[in-house]
Amino acid sequence: MKPQELEDLYIRSLDIPMTNVEKENFMNELHAHPEFAKQLAMHKKVRDLAEAKTPASFGPYFASKLMHKIENTGVVIDRQIFSFFKRFQLAALGMIVALIILNVALTDQVSLPSILGLDRTATPTTEEAVASFDFFESLNENL
Amino acid sequence: MINQYSDEELIAGARKGEMAAFKLLVERYEGKVAGVIKPMLGDIPQALDVAQEVFIRFYESLDKFKGESSLGTYLIRIAINLSLNEIKRNKRKDKLFSHLEKGQNVKAEESVQDVYEMVHHEIDKLDAEFKTVVTLRMIEGYSTEETSKILNIPLGTVLSRLARAHKKLKDALEKHKML
């Protein structure tokens, strides 16, 4: 086993226990090269020193300060509005579907524009009616 | 009182608008969130803002939380993502003001006397991808499986990042003759 492999195996053993075979090989290598023992002990020390000494905290008033922030910056209102609309989203969707079905049932021409109420040929706007009005033609018809 | 209710009960209460229930959840998980944010960001004023943002995001997405992972894991994931964003933002800022801060960094290094402080100072200098793994596994003591699950990376990646971080830390401490 190369020194690099020995080091890798030791570091891994700090997270995942070695198998019996690995342990035996490791101990044999260590007996053969006792100078590595110091190197490996350093890794153990690094691991021990990295561990948090005390539980982390943002102080005793963290929750109170946060609640104050949530209640006073519109976060609560935003959530209430969202929840309100969420509650009625199914009803709104049902209403839209019902309107489309009603529109299909009442229309003569079943086409997408007429279903969606975009069919402009059925009822021309005032501007369209004025633009298409031929004064002389209507005069002849009346005579 | 804090242990009287389960997470599910408190979440249900918070969804109904009971702020006291949400406050209990904050008190329950503040330590876990701090345990991730503090080592990731160090002692900077923005760390508190990031921690508050974690819980505000959770509050806003209460209805979306399906409980597929535990609440602790969910909050830690948010904390890590927001911390990484903050680190990126700080890096950009550091680039802009690097000439001004060079002197300060040397001073900070000189003031570190204790070997414990030195280890954490060196952890602070690790790249973000190593720092997240080191924070969860080595500092906070999550298992390698939990770390892999929280970060959503393979177990092998966790182990290789830990090994590389270990070597970097050991080399740094040897260089400073701290070990």
CSV table of N, CA and C in Angstrom, one decimal, chain A residues 9-120:
chain,number,residue,atom,x,y,z
A,9,LEU,N,-7.3,5.9,3.0
A,9,LEU,CA,-8.0,4.9,3.7
A,9,LEU,C,-8.3,5.4,5.2
A,10,TYR,N,-7.3,6.0,5.8
A,10,TYR,CA,-7.5,6.5,7.1
A,10,TYR,C,-8.6,7.6,7.2
A,11,ILE,N,-8.5,8.5,6.2
A,11,ILE,CA,-9.5,9.6,6.2
A,11,ILE,C,-10.9,9.0,6.0
A,12,ARG,N,-11.0,8.1,5.1
A,12,ARG,CA,-12.3,7.5,4.8
A,12,ARG,C,-12.8,6.8,6.1
A,13,SER,N,-11.9,6.2,6.9
A,13,SER,CA,-12.3,5.4,8.0
A,13,SER,C,-12.9,6.4,9.1
A,14,LEU,N,-12.7,7.7,9.0
A,14,LEU,CA,-13.3,8.6,9.9
A,14,LEU,C,-14.7,8.8,9.7
A,15,ASP,N,-15.2,8.4,8.4
A,15,ASP,CA,-16.6,8.5,8.1
A,15,ASP,C,-17.2,7.2,7.9
A,16,ILE,N,-16.5,6.2,7.3
A,16,ILE,CA,-17.1,4.9,7.1
A,16,ILE,C,-16.1,3.9,7.7
A,17,PRO,N,-16.6,3.0,8.7
A,17,PRO,CA,-15.6,2.1,9.3
A,17,PRO,C,-15.0,1.1,8.3
A,18,MET,N,-13.7,0.8,8.5
A,18,MET,CA,-13.0,-0.1,7.6
A,18,MET,C,-13.5,-1.5,7.8
A,19,THR,N,-13.4,-2.3,6.7
A,19,THR,CA,-13.8,-3.7,6.8
A,19,THR,C,-12.6,-4.4,7.5
A,20,ASN,N,-12.9,-5.6,7.9
A,20,ASN,CA,-11.9,-6.4,8.6
A,20,ASN,C,-10.6,-6.6,7.8
A,21,VAL,N,-10.8,-6.8,6.5
A,21,VAL,CA,-9.6,-7.0,5.6
A,21,VAL,C,-8.8,-5.7,5.6
A,22,GLU,N,-9.5,-4.6,5.4
A,22,GLU,CA,-8.9,-3.3,5.3
A,22,GLU,C,-8.1,-3.0,6.6
A,23,LYS,N,-8.8,-3.3,7.7
A,23,LYS,CA,-8.2,-3.0,9.0
A,23,LYS,C,-6.9,-3.7,9.2
A,24,GLU,N,-6.9,-5.0,8.7
A,24,GLU,CA,-5.7,-5.8,8.9
A,24,GLU,C,-4.6,-5.3,8.0
A,25,ASN,N,-4.9,-5.0,6.7
A,25,ASN,CA,-3.9,-4.4,5.8
A,25,ASN,C,-3.3,-3.1,6.4
A,26,PHE,N,-4.3,-2.3,6.9
A,26,PHE,CA,-3.9,-1.0,7.4
A,26,PHE,C,-2.9,-1.1,8.6
A,27,MET,N,-3.2,-2.0,9.5
A,27,MET,CA,-2.4,-2.2,10.7
A,27,MET,C,-1.0,-2.8,10.3
A,28,ASN,N,-1.0,-3.7,9.3
A,28,ASN,CA,0.3,-4.2,8.8
A,28,ASN,C,1.2,-3.1,8.2
A,29,GLU,N,0.5,-2.3,7.4
A,29,GLU,CA,1.3,-1.2,6.8
A,29,GLU,C,1.8,-0.2,7.9
A,30,LEU,N,1.0,0.0,8.9
A,30,LEU,CA,1.4,1.0,9.9
A,30,LEU,C,2.6,0.4,10.7
A,31,HIS,N,2.6,-0.9,10.9
A,31,HIS,CA,3.7,-1.5,11.6
A,31,HIS,C,5.0,-1.4,10.8
A,32,ALA,N,4.8,-1.6,9.5
A,32,ALA,CA,5.9,-1.5,8.6
A,32,ALA,C,6.5,-0.1,8.5
A,33,HIS,N,5.5,0.9,8.5
A,33,HIS,CA,6.0,2.3,8.4
A,33,HIS,C,5.4,3.1,9.5
A,34,PRO,N,6.0,3.0,10.7
A,34,PRO,CA,5.5,3.8,11.9
A,34,PRO,C,5.5,5.3,11.7
A,35,GLU,N,6.3,5.8,10.7
A,35,GLU,CA,6.4,7.2,10.5
A,35,GLU,C,5.1,7.8,10.1
A,36,PHE,N,4.2,7.0,9.5
A,36,PHE,CA,2.9,7.5,9.0
A,36,PHE,C,2.0,7.8,10.2
A,37,ALA,N,2.2,7.1,11.3
A,37,ALA,CA,1.3,7.3,12.4
A,37,ALA,C,1.1,8.7,12.8
A,38,LYS,N,2.1,9.5,12.8
A,38,LYS,CA,2.0,10.9,13.2
A,38,LYS,C,1.1,11.7,12.2
A,39,GLN,N,1.4,11.4,10.9
A,39,GLN,CA,0.6,12.0,9.8
A,39,GLN,C,-0.9,11.8,10.0
A,40,LEU,N,-1.2,10.5,10.3
A,40,LEU,CA,-2.6,10.1,10.4
A,40,LEU,C,-3.2,10.7,11.7
A,41,ALA,N,-2.4,10.8,12.7
A,41,ALA,CA,-2.9,11.4,13.9
A,41,ALA,C,-3.3,12.8,13.7
A,42,MET,N,-2.6,13.5,12.8
A,42,MET,CA,-3.0,14.9,12.5
A,42,MET,C,-4.4,15.0,11.9
A,43,HIS,N,-4.7,14.0,11.1
A,43,HIS,CA,-6.0,14.0,10.5
A,43,HIS,C,-7.1,13.9,11.5
A,44,LYS,N,-6.8,13.1,12.5
A,44,LYS,CA,-7.8,12.9,13.6
A,44,LYS,C,-7.9,14.2,14.4
A,45,LYS,N,-6.8,14.9,14.5
A,45,LYS,CA,-6.9,16.1,15.3
A,45,LYS,C,-7.7,17.2,14.5
A,46,VAL,N,-7.5,17.2,13.2
A,46,VAL,CA,-8.2,18.1,12.4
A,46,VAL,C,-9.7,17.9,12.5
A,47,ARG,N,-10.1,16.6,12.5
A,47,ARG,CA,-11.5,16.2,12.6
A,47,ARG,C,-12.0,16.6,14.0
A,48,ASP,N,-11.3,16.4,15.0
A,48,ASP,CA,-11.7,16.7,16.3
A,48,ASP,C,-11.9,18.3,16.5
A,49,LEU,N,-10.9,19.0,15.9
A,49,LEU,CA,-11.0,20.4,16.1
A,49,LEU,C,-12.1,21.1,15.3
A,50,ALA,N,-12.4,20.4,14.1
A,50,ALA,CA,-13.5,21.0,13.3
A,50,ALA,C,-14.8,20.9,13.9
A,51,GLU,N,-15.0,19.9,14.8
A,51,GLU,CA,-16.3,19.8,15.4
A,51,GLU,C,-16.8,21.0,16.2
A,52,ALA,N,-18.0,21.4,16.1
A,52,ALA,CA,-18.5,22.6,16.8
A,52,ALA,C,-18.4,22.4,18.3
A,53,LYS,N,-17.8,23.4,19.0
A,53,LYS,CA,-17.6,23.3,20.4
A,53,LYS,C,-19.0,23.5,21.1
A,54,THR,N,-19.7,24.5,20.6
A,54,THR,CA,-21.0,24.8,21.3
A,54,THR,C,-22.1,24.8,20.2
A,55,PRO,N,-23.3,24.5,20.6
A,55,PRO,CA,-24.4,24.6,19.6
A,55,PRO,C,-24.5,26.0,19.0
A,56,ALA,N,-24.7,26.2,17.7
A,56,ALA,CA,-24.8,27.5,17.1
A,56,ALA,C,-26.1,28.1,17.4
A,57,SER,N,-26.2,29.4,17.5
A,57,SER,CA,-27.4,30.1,17.7
A,57,SER,C,-27.3,31.6,17.3
A,58,PHE,N,-28.4,32.2,16.9
A,58,PHE,CA,-28.4,33.6,16.6
A,58,PHE,C,-28.9,34.4,17.8
A,59,GLY,N,-28.9,33.8,19.0
A,59,GLY,CA,-29.3,34.5,20.2
A,59,GLY,C,-30.7,34.2,20.6
A,60,PRO,N,-31.0,34.6,21.9
A,60,PRO,CA,-32.3,34.2,22.4
A,60,PRO,C,-33.5,34.9,21.8
A,61,TYR,N,-33.3,36.0,21.1
A,61,TYR,CA,-34.4,36.8,20.6
A,61,TYR,C,-34.6,36.6,19.1
A,62,PHE,N,-33.9,35.7,18.6
A,62,PHE,CA,-34.0,35.5,17.1
A,62,PHE,C,-35.4,35.3,16.6
A,63,ALA,N,-36.1,34.3,17.3
A,63,ALA,CA,-37.5,34.0,16.9
A,63,ALA,C,-38.4,35.2,17.0
A,64,SER,N,-38.3,35.9,18.2
A,64,SER,CA,-39.2,37.1,18.4
A,64,SER,C,-38.9,38.2,17.3
A,65,LYS,N,-37.6,38.4,17.0
A,65,LYS,CA,-37.3,39.4,16.0
A,65,LYS,C,-37.8,39.0,14.6
A,66,LEU,N,-37.7,37.7,14.3
A,66,LEU,CA,-38.2,37.2,13.0
A,66,LEU,C,-39.7,37.4,12.9
A,67,MET,N,-40.4,37.0,14.0
A,67,MET,CA,-41.9,37.1,14.0
A,67,MET,C,-42.3,38.5,13.8
A,68,HIS,N,-41.6,39.4,14.4
A,68,HIS,CA,-41.9,40.9,14.3
A,68,HIS,C,-41.7,41.3,12.8
A,69,LYS,N,-40.6,40.8,12.2
A,69,LYS,CA,-40.3,41.1,10.8
A,69,LYS,C,-41.4,40.6,9.9
A,70,ILE,N,-41.8,39.3,10.1
A,70,ILE,CA,-42.8,38.7,9.3
A,70,ILE,C,-44.1,39.4,9.4
A,71,GLU,N,-44.5,39.8,10.6
A,71,GLU,CA,-45.8,40.4,10.9
A,71,GLU,C,-45.8,41.9,10.4
A,72,ASN,N,-44.7,42.5,10.3
A,72,ASN,CA,-44.7,43.9,9.9
A,72,ASN,C,-44.2,44.3,8.5
A,73,THR,N,-43.8,43.3,7.7
A,73,THR,CA,-43.3,43.6,6.4
A,73,THR,C,-44.2,43.1,5.3
A,74,GLY,N,-45.4,42.8,5.6
A,74,GLY,CA,-46.4,42.4,4.5
A,74,GLY,C,-46.3,40.9,4.2
A,75,VAL,N,-45.4,40.1,4.8
A,75,VAL,CA,-45.2,38.7,4.5
A,75,VAL,C,-46.5,38.0,4.8
A,76,VAL,N,-47.1,38.3,6.0
A,76,VAL,CA,-48.3,37.6,6.4
A,76,VAL,C,-49.4,37.9,5.4
A,77,ILE,N,-49.6,39.2,5.0
A,77,ILE,CA,-50.6,39.6,4.1
A,77,ILE,C,-50.5,38.9,2.8
A,78,ASP,N,-49.2,38.9,2.3
A,78,ASP,CA,-49.0,38.2,1.0
A,78,ASP,C,-49.4,36.8,1.0
A,79,ARG,N,-49.1,36.1,2.1
A,79,ARG,CA,-49.5,34.7,2.3
A,79,ARG,C,-51.0,34.5,2.4
A,80,GLN,N,-51.6,35.5,3.1
A,80,GLN,CA,-53.1,35.4,3.3
A,80,GLN,C,-53.8,35.6,1.9
A,81,ILE,N,-53.3,36.6,1.1
A,81,ILE,CA,-53.9,36.8,-0.2
A,81,ILE,C,-53.7,35.5,-1.1
A,82,PHE,N,-52.5,35.0,-1.0
A,82,PHE,CA,-52.2,33.8,-1.8
A,82,PHE,C,-53.1,32.6,-1.4
A,83,SER,N,-53.3,32.5,-0.1
A,83,SER,CA,-54.1,31.4,0.5
A,83,SER,C,-55.6,31.6,0.1
A,84,PHE,N,-56.0,32.9,0.1
A,84,PHE,CA,-57.4,33.2,-0.3
A,84,PHE,C,-57.7,32.8,-1.7
A,85,PHE,N,-56.8,33.2,-2.6
A,85,PHE,CA,-57.0,32.9,-4.0
A,85,PHE,C,-56.9,31.4,-4.3
A,86,LYS,N,-56.0,30.8,-3.5
A,86,LYS,CA,-55.7,29.4,-3.7
A,86,LYS,C,-57.0,28.6,-3.3
A,87,ARG,N,-57.7,29.1,-2.3
A,87,ARG,CA,-58.9,28.4,-1.9
A,87,ARG,C,-60.0,28.4,-3.0
A,88,PHE,N,-60.0,29.6,-3.7
A,88,PHE,CA,-61.1,29.7,-4.7
A,88,PHE,C,-60.6,29.4,-6.1
A,89,GLN,N,-59.3,28.9,-6.3
A,89,GLN,CA,-58.8,28.7,-7.6
A,89,GLN,C,-59.6,27.6,-8.4
A,90,LEU,N,-60.1,26.6,-7.6
A,90,LEU,CA,-60.8,25.5,-8.3
A,90,LEU,C,-62.2,26.0,-8.7
A,91,ALA,N,-62.8,26.8,-7.9
A,91,ALA,CA,-64.1,27.3,-8.2
A,91,ALA,C,-64.0,28.2,-9.4
A,92,ALA,N,-62.9,29.1,-9.5
A,92,ALA,CA,-62.7,30.0,-10.6
A,92,ALA,C,-62.5,29.2,-11.9
A,93,LEU,N,-61.8,28.1,-11.8
A,93,LEU,CA,-61.5,27.2,-13.0
A,93,LEU,C,-62.8,26.6,-13.5
A,94,GLY,N,-63.6,26.2,-12.5
A,94,GLY,CA,-64.9,25.5,-12.8
A,94,GLY,C,-65.8,26.5,-13.5
A,95,MET,N,-65.8,27.8,-13.1
A,95,MET,CA,-66.6,28.8,-13.6
A,95,MET,C,-66.2,29.1,-15.1
A,96,ILE,N,-64.9,29.1,-15.4
A,96,ILE,CA,-64.4,29.4,-16.7
A,96,ILE,C,-64.9,28.3,-17.7
A,97,VAL,N,-64.7,27.0,-17.2
A,97,VAL,CA,-65.1,25.9,-18.0
A,97,VAL,C,-66.6,25.9,-18.3
A,98,ALA,N,-67.4,26.3,-17.2
A,98,ALA,CA,-68.9,26.4,-17.4
A,98,ALA,C,-69.3,27.4,-18.4
A,99,LEU,N,-68.6,28.6,-18.4
A,99,LEU,CA,-68.8,29.6,-19.3
A,99,LEU,C,-68.5,29.2,-20.8
A,100,ILE,N,-67.4,28.5,-20.9
A,100,ILE,CA,-67.1,28.0,-22.3
A,100,ILE,C,-68.1,27.0,-22.8
A,101,ILE,N,-68.6,26.1,-21.9
A,101,ILE,CA,-69.6,25.1,-22.3
A,101,ILE,C,-70.9,25.8,-22.7
A,102,LEU,N,-71.2,26.8,-21.9
A,102,LEU,CA,-72.5,27.6,-22.2
A,102,LEU,C,-72.3,28.3,-23.5
A,103,ASN,N,-71.2,28.9,-23.8
A,103,ASN,CA,-70.9,29.6,-25.0
A,103,ASN,C,-71.0,28.6,-26.2
A,104,VAL,N,-70.5,27.4,-26.0
A,104,VAL,CA,-70.6,26.4,-27.1
A,104,VAL,C,-72.1,26.0,-27.4
A,105,ALA,N,-72.8,25.9,-26.3
A,105,ALA,CA,-74.2,25.4,-26.4
A,105,ALA,C,-75.0,26.5,-27.1
A,106,LEU,N,-74.7,27.8,-26.9
A,106,LEU,CA,-75.6,28.8,-27.4
A,106,LEU,C,-75.1,29.4,-28.8
A,107,THR,N,-73.9,29.0,-29.2
A,107,THR,CA,-73.5,29.6,-30.5
A,107,THR,C,-74.0,28.7,-31.7
A,108,ASP,N,-74.1,29.4,-32.8
A,108,ASP,CA,-74.6,28.6,-34.0
A,108,ASP,C,-73.4,28.0,-34.7
A,109,GLN,N,-72.3,28.8,-34.8
A,109,GLN,CA,-71.1,28.3,-35.5
A,109,GLN,C,-70.1,27.8,-34.4
A,110,VAL,N,-69.8,26.5,-34.5
A,110,VAL,CA,-68.8,26.0,-33.5
A,110,VAL,C,-67.4,26.2,-34.1
A,111,SER,N,-66.8,27.3,-33.8
A,111,SER,CA,-65.4,27.5,-34.1
A,111,SER,C,-64.7,28.1,-32.9
A,112,LEU,N,-63.4,28.0,-32.9
A,112,LEU,CA,-62.7,28.5,-31.7
A,112,LEU,C,-63.0,30.0,-31.4
A,113,PRO,N,-62.9,30.9,-32.4
A,113,PRO,CA,-63.2,32.3,-32.1
A,113,PRO,C,-64.6,32.5,-31.6
A,114,SER,N,-65.6,31.8,-32.1
A,114,SER,CA,-66.9,32.0,-31.6
A,114,SER,C,-67.1,31.5,-30.2
A,115,ILE,N,-66.4,30.4,-29.9
A,115,ILE,CA,-66.5,29.8,-28.5
A,115,ILE,C,-65.8,30.8,-27.5
A,116,LEU,N,-64.7,31.4,-28.0
A,116,LEU,CA,-64.0,32.3,-27.0
A,116,LEU,C,-64.6,33.7,-27.1
A,117,GLY,N,-65.7,33.9,-27.9
A,117,GLY,CA,-66.3,35.2,-28.0
A,117,GLY,C,-65.5,36.2,-28.8
A,118,LEU,N,-64.7,35.7,-29.7
A,118,LEU,CA,-63.9,36.6,-30.6
A,118,LEU,C,-64.4,36.7,-32.0
A,119,ASP,N,-65.6,36.0,-32.2
A,119,ASP,CA,-66.1,36.0,-33.6
A,119,ASP,C,-66.8,37.4,-33.8
A,120,ARG,N,-66.2,38.2,-34.8
A,120,ARG,CA,-66.6,39.5,-35.0
A,120,ARG,C,-67.7,39.6,-36.1
